CSV table of C-alpha atoms in Angstrom, one decimal:
chain,number,residue,atom,x,y,z
A,29,MET,CA,71.4,71.7,143.2
A,30,SER,CA,72.9,68.2,143.8
A,31,ARG,CA,70.9,65.3,145.3
A,32,ASN,CA,72.8,65.9,148.6
A,33,ASP,CA,71.7,69.5,148.6
A,34,ARG,CA,68.1,68.5,148.0
A,35,ASN,CA,68.2,65.9,150.7
A,36,ALA,CA,69.8,68.4,153.1
A,37,GLY,CA,66.8,70.7,152.9
A,38,PRO,CA,64.4,68.7,155.2
A,39,ALA,CA,67.4,68.0,157.5
A,40,VAL,CA,68.1,71.7,157.8
A,41,GLU,CA,64.5,72.3,158.6
A,42,ARG,CA,64.3,69.6,161.2
A,43,LEU,CA,67.5,70.7,162.8
A,44,CYS,CA,66.4,74.3,162.8
A,45,HIS,CA,63.1,73.3,164.3
A,46,LEU,CA,65.0,71.6,167.1
A,47,ALA,CA,67.1,74.6,167.5
A,48,ARG,CA,64.0,76.8,167.8
A,49,THR,CA,62.5,74.5,170.3
A,50,ALA,CA,65.6,74.8,172.4
A,51,GLY,CA,65.5,78.6,172.2
A,52,VAL,CA,66.7,81.5,170.3
A,53,VAL,CA,70.3,81.3,171.4
A,54,LEU,CA,70.7,77.7,170.7
A,55,GLY,CA,69.6,78.5,167.2
A,56,LEU,CA,72.2,81.2,166.9
A,57,VAL,CA,74.9,78.7,167.8
A,58,SER,CA,73.8,75.7,165.9
A,59,CYS,CA,72.4,77.0,162.6
A,60,PRO,CA,75.7,78.1,161.1
A,61,ALA,CA,77.0,74.6,161.5
A,62,ILE,CA,73.8,73.3,159.7
A,63,SER,CA,74.3,75.7,156.9
A,64,VAL,CA,77.8,74.3,156.2
A,65,SER,CA,76.5,70.9,155.4
A,66,TRP,CA,73.6,72.1,153.2
A,67,ALA,CA,75.3,74.9,151.3
A,68,ALA,CA,78.6,73.1,151.1
A,69,GLU,CA,80.4,76.1,152.4
A,70,THR,CA,83.6,76.2,154.5
A,71,PRO,CA,82.7,74.6,157.8
A,72,ARG,CA,82.4,77.0,160.7
A,73,SER,CA,82.8,76.1,164.3
A,74,LEU,CA,79.8,75.7,166.5
A,75,SER,CA,80.8,78.7,168.5
A,76,THR,CA,80.8,81.1,165.5
A,77,LEU,CA,78.0,83.6,165.6
A,78,PRO,CA,76.3,84.2,162.2
A,79,GLN,CA,77.7,87.2,160.3
A,80,SER,CA,74.7,87.0,158.0
A,81,LEU,CA,71.3,85.4,158.0
A,82,GLN,CA,71.9,83.7,154.7
A,83,ILE,CA,68.3,84.5,153.7
A,84,ARG,CA,68.6,85.3,150.1
A,85,ILE,CA,65.8,87.4,148.4
A,86,GLU,CA,65.6,87.7,144.6
A,87,LEU,CA,63.3,89.6,142.4
A,88,SER,CA,62.4,88.8,138.9
A,89,THR,CA,62.9,92.4,137.9
A,90,SER,CA,64.7,95.4,139.3
A,91,THR,CA,62.4,98.1,137.9
A,92,LEU,CA,58.7,98.6,137.9
A,93,ASP,CA,56.9,101.0,135.5
A,94,PHE,CA,53.5,102.5,136.0
A,95,GLN,CA,52.2,104.4,133.0
A,96,GLN,CA,49.2,106.7,133.2
A,97,ALA,CA,48.0,107.7,129.7
A,98,GLY,CA,44.4,108.7,130.5
A,99,ARG,CA,42.5,109.6,133.6
A,100,PRO,CA,44.1,109.0,137.0
A,101,GLY,CA,43.1,106.0,138.9
A,102,LEU,CA,44.3,102.5,139.8
A,103,LEU,CA,47.4,101.6,137.7
A,104,ALA,CA,49.0,98.2,137.3
A,105,PRO,CA,52.7,98.0,136.4
A,106,GLN,CA,54.0,96.9,133.1
A,107,GLN,CA,56.0,94.1,134.6
A,108,GLN,CA,55.1,91.0,136.6
A,109,VAL,CA,57.2,90.6,139.7
A,110,GLU,CA,58.1,87.4,141.4
A,111,LEU,CA,59.8,87.2,144.8
A,112,ARG,CA,62.1,84.2,145.5
A,113,VAL,CA,63.5,83.4,148.9
A,114,THR,CA,66.2,80.9,149.6
A,115,SER,CA,66.9,80.6,153.3
A,116,LEU,CA,69.0,78.5,155.7
A,117,TYR,CA,66.9,79.8,158.6
A,118,VAL,CA,63.3,78.9,159.1
A,119,PRO,CA,60.9,80.4,159.7
A,120,TRP,CA,61.7,83.6,157.9
A,121,SER,CA,59.7,86.5,156.6
A,122,VAL,CA,60.3,89.3,154.0
A,123,VAL,CA,59.3,92.8,154.8
A,124,ALA,CA,58.8,95.5,152.2
A,125,ARG,CA,58.7,99.2,152.7
A,126,ALA,CA,58.4,101.9,150.1
A,127,SER,CA,59.7,105.4,149.7
A,128,PRO,CA,57.6,108.3,148.3
A,129,LEU,CA,57.7,108.6,144.5
A,130,VAL,CA,59.3,111.9,143.9
A,131,MET,CA,58.7,113.9,140.7
A,132,GLN,CA,61.8,114.4,138.7
A,133,GLY,CA,62.6,118.1,138.4
A,134,GLY,CA,59.4,119.1,140.1
A,135,ARG,CA,57.9,119.5,143.5
A,136,GLY,CA,55.3,116.8,143.5
A,137,GLN,CA,55.4,113.5,145.1
A,138,ILE,CA,53.2,110.4,145.5
A,139,GLY,CA,53.2,109.1,149.0
A,140,PRO,CA,53.8,105.4,149.8
A,141,GLU,CA,50.3,105.1,151.1
A,142,ARG,CA,49.2,105.1,147.4
A,143,LEU,CA,51.5,102.2,146.5
A,144,PHE,CA,49.8,98.9,147.2
A,145,VAL,CA,51.0,95.3,147.4
A,146,ARG,CA,49.2,92.0,147.5
A,147,THR,CA,50.6,88.5,148.1
A,148,SER,CA,49.3,85.5,149.8
A,149,ALA,CA,50.9,86.8,153.0
A,150,THR,CA,49.2,90.2,153.0
A,151,GLN,CA,46.2,90.8,155.2
A,152,ALA,CA,43.2,92.3,153.5
A,153,GLN,CA,42.3,95.8,154.5
A,154,PRO,CA,38.7,96.7,153.4
A,155,GLY,CA,38.5,100.1,151.8
A,156,ALA,CA,42.2,100.6,151.4
A,157,GLY,CA,41.6,101.8,147.9
A,158,ALA,CA,43.2,99.4,145.6
A,159,GLY,CA,41.0,96.3,145.7
A,160,PRO,CA,40.6,93.3,148.0
A,161,GLY,CA,43.8,92.1,149.6
A,162,PHE,CA,45.9,95.0,148.7
A,163,VAL,CA,47.6,96.8,151.5
A,164,PRO,CA,49.3,100.2,151.4
A,165,LEU,CA,53.1,100.4,151.6
A,166,ASN,CA,53.1,103.3,153.9
A,167,GLY,CA,54.8,101.2,156.6
A,168,PRO,CA,56.6,97.9,156.7
A,169,VAL,CA,54.5,95.1,155.2
A,170,ILE,CA,55.2,91.4,155.4
A,171,VAL,CA,55.0,90.2,151.8
A,172,ALA,CA,56.2,86.7,152.4
A,173,ALA,CA,56.7,84.3,155.3
A,174,GLY,CA,57.6,80.7,155.4
A,175,SER,CA,59.1,77.7,157.0
A,176,VAL,CA,60.6,76.2,153.9
A,177,PRO,CA,64.1,76.8,152.6
A,178,ILE,CA,63.0,77.7,149.0
A,179,TYR,CA,59.9,79.8,148.3
A,180,SER,CA,58.5,82.0,145.6
A,181,THR,CA,55.4,84.1,145.3
A,182,PRO,CA,54.1,86.7,142.8
A,183,LEU,CA,54.1,90.3,144.0
A,184,GLU,CA,51.1,92.2,142.8
A,185,LEU,CA,51.6,96.0,142.9
A,186,ARG,CA,49.2,98.8,142.3
A,187,LEU,CA,49.5,102.6,142.2
A,188,VAL,CA,46.6,105.0,142.8
A,189,THR,CA,47.0,108.3,141.1
A,190,LEU,CA,44.9,111.4,141.6
A,191,TRP,CA,44.0,114.4,139.5
A,192,GLN,CA,46.2,116.4,141.8
A,193,ASP,CA,49.3,114.5,140.6
A,194,THR,CA,51.1,116.8,138.2
A,195,PRO,CA,52.1,115.3,134.9
A,196,GLY,CA,55.6,114.1,134.9
A,197,THR,CA,57.9,111.2,135.9
A,198,TYR,CA,58.1,110.1,139.4
A,199,SER,CA,60.6,107.7,140.9
A,200,GLY,CA,61.1,105.9,144.2
A,201,ASP,CA,61.8,102.4,145.5
A,202,ILE,CA,60.7,99.5,147.5
A,203,GLN,CA,63.2,98.0,149.9
A,204,PHE,CA,63.0,94.4,150.9
A,205,THR,CA,64.4,93.1,154.1
A,206,ALA,CA,64.8,89.5,155.3
A,207,VAL,CA,63.8,88.8,158.8
A,208,ALA,CA,64.6,85.7,160.8
A,209,SER,CA,61.8,84.6,163.0
A,210,PRO,CA,63.2,82.2,165.5
B,26,MET,CA,77.1,62.1,184.2
B,27,ARG,CA,77.4,64.8,181.7
B,28,ASP,CA,80.6,66.7,181.5
B,29,ILE,CA,80.1,70.3,182.6
B,30,ARG,CA,82.3,71.4,179.6
B,31,SER,CA,79.6,70.1,177.2
B,32,VAL,CA,77.0,72.6,178.4
B,33,MET,CA,79.4,75.5,178.7
B,34,PRO,CA,78.7,76.8,175.1
B,35,LEU,CA,75.0,76.7,175.8
B,36,ALA,CA,75.4,78.5,179.1
B,37,ALA,CA,77.6,81.1,177.4
B,38,ALA,CA,75.0,81.5,174.6
B,39,LEU,CA,72.2,81.9,177.1
B,40,ALA,CA,74.2,84.6,178.9
B,41,LEU,CA,74.7,86.4,175.5
B,42,ALA,CA,71.0,86.1,174.8
B,43,ALA,CA,70.3,88.1,177.9
B,44,LEU,CA,72.3,90.9,176.5
B,45,LEU,CA,70.4,91.0,173.2
B,46,PRO,CA,67.4,93.2,172.7
B,47,ALA,CA,64.1,91.4,173.3
B,48,THR,CA,62.7,92.3,169.9
B,49,ASP,CA,64.0,93.1,166.5
B,50,PRO,CA,67.7,92.5,167.1
B,51,ALA,CA,69.9,93.7,164.4
B,52,TRP,CA,71.2,90.2,163.6
B,53,CYS,CA,67.6,89.2,162.8
B,54,GLN,CA,67.3,91.5,159.8
B,55,GLU,CA,69.3,91.6,156.6
B,56,PRO,CA,68.7,94.1,153.8
B,57,GLY,CA,67.6,92.6,150.5
B,58,PRO,CA,67.1,93.9,147.0
B,59,VAL,CA,65.6,97.2,146.1
B,60,LEU,CA,62.8,97.5,143.5
B,61,ASN,CA,63.0,100.8,141.6
B,62,VAL,CA,59.6,102.2,140.9
B,63,LEU,CA,58.9,104.6,138.1
B,64,ALA,CA,55.5,106.2,137.4
B,65,VAL,CA,54.9,108.3,134.3
B,66,ILE,CA,51.9,110.5,134.4
B,67,GLN,CA,50.7,112.0,131.2
B,68,PRO,CA,48.7,115.3,131.0
B,69,SER,CA,45.0,114.8,131.1
B,70,MET,CA,42.1,117.1,130.4
B,71,THR,CA,38.5,116.1,130.2
B,72,ILE,CA,35.8,118.6,129.2
B,73,GLU,CA,32.2,117.5,129.4
B,74,LEU,CA,29.0,119.4,128.5
B,75,SER,CA,25.6,118.7,130.0
B,76,ASP,CA,24.2,118.8,126.5
B,77,ASN,CA,25.6,118.9,123.0
B,78,LEU,CA,22.7,120.5,121.2
B,79,ILE,CA,20.9,123.8,121.9
B,80,ASP,CA,17.9,125.2,120.0
B,81,PHE,CA,16.7,128.7,119.4
B,82,HIS,CA,13.0,128.9,118.5
B,83,ALA,CA,13.0,132.3,116.8
B,84,ASP,CA,9.4,132.0,115.7
B,85,SER,CA,8.0,135.4,116.7
B,86,GLY,CA,9.8,137.7,114.3
B,87,PRO,CA,13.1,139.4,114.7
B,88,GLY,CA,14.4,139.9,118.3
B,89,VAL,CA,16.4,138.3,121.1
B,90,TYR,CA,15.8,134.6,121.9
B,91,ASP,CA,17.0,132.4,124.7
B,92,ALA,CA,18.4,129.0,123.9
B,93,ASP,CA,16.0,126.2,125.0
B,94,LYS,CA,18.5,125.1,127.7
B,95,THR,CA,21.6,126.2,129.6
B,96,VAL,CA,24.8,124.1,129.4
B,97,ASP,CA,26.9,123.0,132.3
B,98,VAL,CA,30.6,122.8,131.6
B,99,SER,CA,32.5,120.3,133.6
B,100,VAL,CA,36.3,119.9,133.7
B,101,ALA,CA,38.7,117.3,135.1
B,102,THR,CA,42.4,117.8,134.7
B,103,ASN,CA,45.8,117.2,136.2
B,104,TYR,CA,47.3,120.3,134.6
B,105,GLY,CA,48.7,122.8,137.1
B,106,SER,CA,46.9,125.7,135.5
B,107,TRP,CA,44.4,125.9,132.7
B,108,THR,CA,42.1,128.3,130.9
B,109,LEU,CA,38.9,127.3,129.0
B,110,ASN,CA,37.5,129.4,126.2
B,111,CYS,CA,34.6,129.1,123.8
B,112,SER,CA,33.9,130.5,120.4
B,113,ALA,CA,31.2,130.1,117.8
B,114,SER,CA,31.0,129.6,114.1
B,115,PRO,CA,28.4,131.4,111.9
B,116,LEU,CA,25.0,129.7,111.8
B,117,ILE,CA,24.6,128.5,108.2
B,118,GLY,CA,21.1,128.2,106.6
B,119,THR,CA,19.8,127.3,103.2
B,120,ALA,CA,19.0,131.0,102.6
B,121,GLY,CA,22.0,132.6,104.2
B,122,GLU,CA,23.9,132.8,107.5
B,123,ILE,CA,23.8,134.5,110.8
B,124,PRO,CA,27.2,135.7,112.0
B,125,ALA,CA,28.7,134.5,115.2
B,126,SER,CA,28.6,138.1,116.5
B,127,ARG,CA,24.8,137.7,116.9
B,128,LEU,CA,25.2,134.7,119.2
B,129,PHE,CA,25.6,135.8,122.8
B,130,THR,CA,26.7,134.0,126.0
B,131,SER,CA,26.5,134.8,129.6
B,132,ASN,CA,27.9,132.7,132.5
B,133,ASN,CA,28.3,132.8,136.3
B,134,ASN,CA,31.5,134.8,136.0
B,135,THR,CA,30.3,137.4,133.5
B,136,LEU,CA,30.4,140.9,134.8
B,137,SER,CA,27.8,143.4,134.0
B,138,SER,CA,29.0,145.2,130.9
B,139,PRO,CA,27.6,147.6,128.3
B,140,ASP,CA,24.7,145.9,126.6
B,141,GLU,CA,25.9,144.5,123.3
B,142,GLY,CA,22.3,144.0,122.1
B,143,ALA,CA,21.2,140.9,124.0
B,144,GLY,CA,21.2,142.0,127.7
B,145,ALA,CA,23.7,143.5,130.2
B,146,THR,CA,25.7,140.4,131.0
B,147,TYR,CA,25.6,138.8,127.5
B,148,GLU,CA,28.8,139.0,125.4
B,149,ASN,CA,28.8,138.3,121.7
B,150,LEU,CA,30.6,135.2,120.4
B,151,GLY,CA,32.2,137.1,117.5
B,152,ALA,CA,35.5,136.5,119.5
B,153,GLN,CA,36.7,133.9,121.9
B,154,LYS,CA,35.2,134.2,125.4
B,155,LEU,CA,36.5,133.0,128.7
B,156,VAL,CA,34.5,130.2,130.3
B,157,ALA,CA,36.7,129.2,133.3
B,158,GLN,CA,40.2,128.8,134.6
B,159,GLY,CA,41.7,126.9,137.4
B,160,ALA,CA,44.0,124.3,138.9
B,161,PRO,CA,44.1,120.4,139.0
B,162,GLN,CA,40.7,119.0,139.9
B,163,ALA,CA,38.5,116.0,139.6
B,164,LEU,CA,35.5,116.3,137.4
B,165,ALA,CA,33.3,119.2,138.5
B,166,VAL,CA,31.0,121.8,137.0
B,167,VAL,CA,33.1,124.9,136.4
B,168,ASN,CA,30.4,127.1,134.8
B,169,THR,CA,26.9,127.2,133.5
B,170,LEU,CA,26.5,128.9,130.1
B,171,ARG,CA,23.4,130.7,128.9
B,172,PHE,CA,23.0,131.5,125.2
B,173,ARG,CA,21.0,134.0,123.2
B,174,LEU,CA,20.5,134.7,119.5
B,175,LYS,CA,19.6,138.0,118.0
B,176,THR,CA,17.7,137.8,114.8
B,177,GLU,CA,17.0,140.6,112.3
B,178,TRP,CA,14.6,141.3,109.5
B,179,THR,CA,17.3,140.4,107.0
B,180,ASP,CA,17.5,136.8,108.3
B,181,ARG,CA,15.5,134.7,105.8
B,182,ALA,CA,13.1,132.2,107.3
B,183,GLY,CA,14.6,128.7,107.6
B,184,SER,CA,16.8,126.6,109.7
B,185,TYR,CA,20.4,127.5,110.6
B,186,ALA,CA,23.0,125.4,112.2
B,187,GLY,CA,26.5,126.1,113.6
B,188,THR,CA,28.9,125.1,116.4
B,189,ILE,CA,30.2,126.5,119.6
B,190,SER,CA,33.7,125.2,120.2
B,191,PHE,CA,35.6,124.9,123.5
B,192,THR,CA,39.4,125.1,123.6
B,193,TYR,CA,41.8,125.1,126.5
B,194,LEU,CA,45.3,126.4,127.2
B,195,ALA,CA,47.2,124.6,129.9
B,196,GLU,CA,50.5,124.3,131.7
B,197,PRO,CA,51.8,121.3,133.6
């Protein structure tokens, strides 16, 4: 990132703040123009509505493995996961939602309520089953939120297995979605 | 005075805003990456006994003696179906041995059967005997075992020792 790009960050934030103060629609019209100067993209006219939010989410890994060798219980994945966000819009948030883990070649599945996440943005739910701060992914969960253009946070994930989970390999996914919060 | 044309884009935008949904408009969200999740669950079987030593105090001459305690058998498993059996080795002493067929067991599932020499529900451990069978479960008592030993005049005085082994057959 060049010095100009670095200097542009606070300017973007200030302008977006002004845009937010003026209202949602003003933000819609003005923010694409702001993104041009910061991201050094082809300039767009002020009247162009955004075709994309330009909130970029990156994960340090694309696959997460949970291995249960002994008794069922609380499992931590083999990998560390870090979530990085680069955004031209502020504030923004990132929402995660999980699918069930379906047994390959079998009938069993592990529901998303047994897959848990913890970040600095998650709200503690006492007694959820995976430890303090962990929330189940059985619905959309805000895993990150910010008012800065560049942000990163570790994602801690846990899986709770039961004796009723038949031995085998289960697969599913967690979908991340960027949300602009004007 | 401000030119009316300068505020026209704002007015147009405000008019557009009125048409947008109040919450969660489509333009506010953008799909991001997908994290693939894999969970590998290995088979697991845990068998626990309430005690790992039983004694027969056969100190009143030949006859049938109860063990000093019963044994609770607990199982925890994620196997889809399983069967637990037990079998005995001969009791070996310094002056001889007592065959496994003179060790007897009875449990909560044993049906009344012809007396084999130690009581109506007692089966000799000369062959493998069924203890329990079932489905996936957390740790729980699946049966309580009672044991008897039949001694004869030919058994020399002394101490004898042996083992009762538990084995399982299971399918995922």
